[in-house]
PDB file of C-alpha atoms in Angstrom:
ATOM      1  CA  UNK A 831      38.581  18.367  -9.661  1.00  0.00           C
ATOM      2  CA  UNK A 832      38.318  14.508  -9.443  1.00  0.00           C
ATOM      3  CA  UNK A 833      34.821  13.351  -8.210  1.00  0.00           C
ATOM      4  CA  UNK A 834      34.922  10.762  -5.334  1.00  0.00           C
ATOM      5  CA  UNK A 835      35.084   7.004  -6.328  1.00  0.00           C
ATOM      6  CA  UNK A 836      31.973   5.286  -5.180  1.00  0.00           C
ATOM      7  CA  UNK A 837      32.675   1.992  -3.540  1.00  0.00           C
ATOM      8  CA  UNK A 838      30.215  -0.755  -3.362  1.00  0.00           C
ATOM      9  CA  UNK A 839      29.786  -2.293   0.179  1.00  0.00           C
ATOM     10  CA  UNK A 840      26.824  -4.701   1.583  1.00  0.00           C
ATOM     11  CA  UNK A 841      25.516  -2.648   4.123  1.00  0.00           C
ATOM     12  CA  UNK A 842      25.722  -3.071   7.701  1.00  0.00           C
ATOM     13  CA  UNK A 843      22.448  -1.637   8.775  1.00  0.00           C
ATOM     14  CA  UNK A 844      20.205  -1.807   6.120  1.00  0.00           C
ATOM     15  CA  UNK A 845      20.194  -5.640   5.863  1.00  0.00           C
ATOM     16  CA  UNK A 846      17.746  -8.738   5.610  1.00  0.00           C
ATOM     17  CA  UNK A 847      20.343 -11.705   5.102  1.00  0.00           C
ATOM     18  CA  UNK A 848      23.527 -10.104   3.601  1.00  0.00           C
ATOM     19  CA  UNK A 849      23.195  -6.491   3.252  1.00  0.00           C
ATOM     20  CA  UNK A 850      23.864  -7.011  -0.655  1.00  0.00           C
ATOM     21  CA  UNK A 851      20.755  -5.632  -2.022  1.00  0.00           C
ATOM     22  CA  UNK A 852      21.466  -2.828   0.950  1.00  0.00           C
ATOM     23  CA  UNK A 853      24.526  -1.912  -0.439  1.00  0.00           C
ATOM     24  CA  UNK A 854      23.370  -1.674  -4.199  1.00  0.00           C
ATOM     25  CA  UNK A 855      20.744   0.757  -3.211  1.00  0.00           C
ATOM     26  CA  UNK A 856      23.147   2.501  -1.117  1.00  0.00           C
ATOM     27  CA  UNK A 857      25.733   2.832  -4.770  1.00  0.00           C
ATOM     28  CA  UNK A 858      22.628   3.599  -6.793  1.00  0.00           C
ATOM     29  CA  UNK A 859      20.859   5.663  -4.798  1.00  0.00           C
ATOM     30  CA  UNK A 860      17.377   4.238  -4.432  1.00  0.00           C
ATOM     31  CA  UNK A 861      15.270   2.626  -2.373  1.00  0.00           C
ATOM     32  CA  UNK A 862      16.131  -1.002  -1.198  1.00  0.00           C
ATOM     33  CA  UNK A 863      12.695  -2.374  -1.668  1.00  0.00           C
ATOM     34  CA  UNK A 864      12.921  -1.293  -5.412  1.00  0.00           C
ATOM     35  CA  UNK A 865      16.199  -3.798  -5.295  1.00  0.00           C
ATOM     36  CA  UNK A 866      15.176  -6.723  -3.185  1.00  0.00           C
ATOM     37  CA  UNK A 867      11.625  -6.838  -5.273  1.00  0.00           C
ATOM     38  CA  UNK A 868      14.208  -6.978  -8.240  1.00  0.00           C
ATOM     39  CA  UNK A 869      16.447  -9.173  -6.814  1.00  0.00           C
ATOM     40  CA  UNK A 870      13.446 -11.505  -5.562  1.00  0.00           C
ATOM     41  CA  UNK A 871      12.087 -11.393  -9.204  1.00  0.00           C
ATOM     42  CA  UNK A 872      15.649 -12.360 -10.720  1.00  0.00           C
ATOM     43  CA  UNK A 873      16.042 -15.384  -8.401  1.00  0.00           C
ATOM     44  CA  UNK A 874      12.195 -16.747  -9.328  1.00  0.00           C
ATOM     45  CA  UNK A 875      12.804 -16.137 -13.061  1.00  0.00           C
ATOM     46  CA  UNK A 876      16.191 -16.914 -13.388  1.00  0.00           C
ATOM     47  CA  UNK A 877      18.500 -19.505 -11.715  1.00  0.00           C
ATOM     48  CA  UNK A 878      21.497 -16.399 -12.155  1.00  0.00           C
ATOM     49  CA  UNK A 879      19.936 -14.483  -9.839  1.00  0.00           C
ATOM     50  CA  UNK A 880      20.659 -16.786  -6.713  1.00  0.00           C
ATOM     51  CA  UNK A 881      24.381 -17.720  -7.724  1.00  0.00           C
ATOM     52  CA  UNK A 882      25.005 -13.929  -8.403  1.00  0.00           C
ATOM     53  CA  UNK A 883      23.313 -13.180  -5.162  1.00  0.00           C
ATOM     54  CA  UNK A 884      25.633 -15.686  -3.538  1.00  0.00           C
ATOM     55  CA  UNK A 885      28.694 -14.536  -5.004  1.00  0.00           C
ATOM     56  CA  UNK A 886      28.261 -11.206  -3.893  1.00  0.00           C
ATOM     57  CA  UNK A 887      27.364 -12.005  -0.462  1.00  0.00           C
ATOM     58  CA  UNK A 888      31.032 -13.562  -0.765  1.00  0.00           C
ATOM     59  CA  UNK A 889      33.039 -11.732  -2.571  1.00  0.00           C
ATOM     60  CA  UNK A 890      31.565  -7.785  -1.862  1.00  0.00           C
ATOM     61  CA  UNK A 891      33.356  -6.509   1.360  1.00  0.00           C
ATOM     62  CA  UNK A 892      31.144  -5.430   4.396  1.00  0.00           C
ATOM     63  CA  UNK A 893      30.879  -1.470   5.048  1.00  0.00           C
ATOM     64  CA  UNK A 894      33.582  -0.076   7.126  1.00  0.00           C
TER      65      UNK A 894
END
């Protein structure tokens, strides 16, 4: 028996600007403070974290 494929969405209620960090809770299964502190922590440290941020907000498709 084939296990469900897991699609990665930003999410349409659990959102603060995009839903990205939403959605990647949603796919990992954890909280979505856990993910924006990360994601907050990423863009301060790191200059990646904003253009991947941005890209996703592009390119990931909103939930149906």
């Amino acid at each position: 028996m084939a296990l469900p494929a897991k699609k990665l969405y930003r999410s349409k209620t659990d959102r603060q600007l995009t839903g990205v960090c939403g959605g990647l809770a949603a796919y990992f299964g954890v909280d979505s403070g856990w993910v924006r502190i990360a994601t907050a922590v990423a863009i301060l440290f790191t200059g990646v974290g904003l253009l991947v941020y941005i890209i996703a907000a592009f390119v990931l498709p909103e939930e149906p």
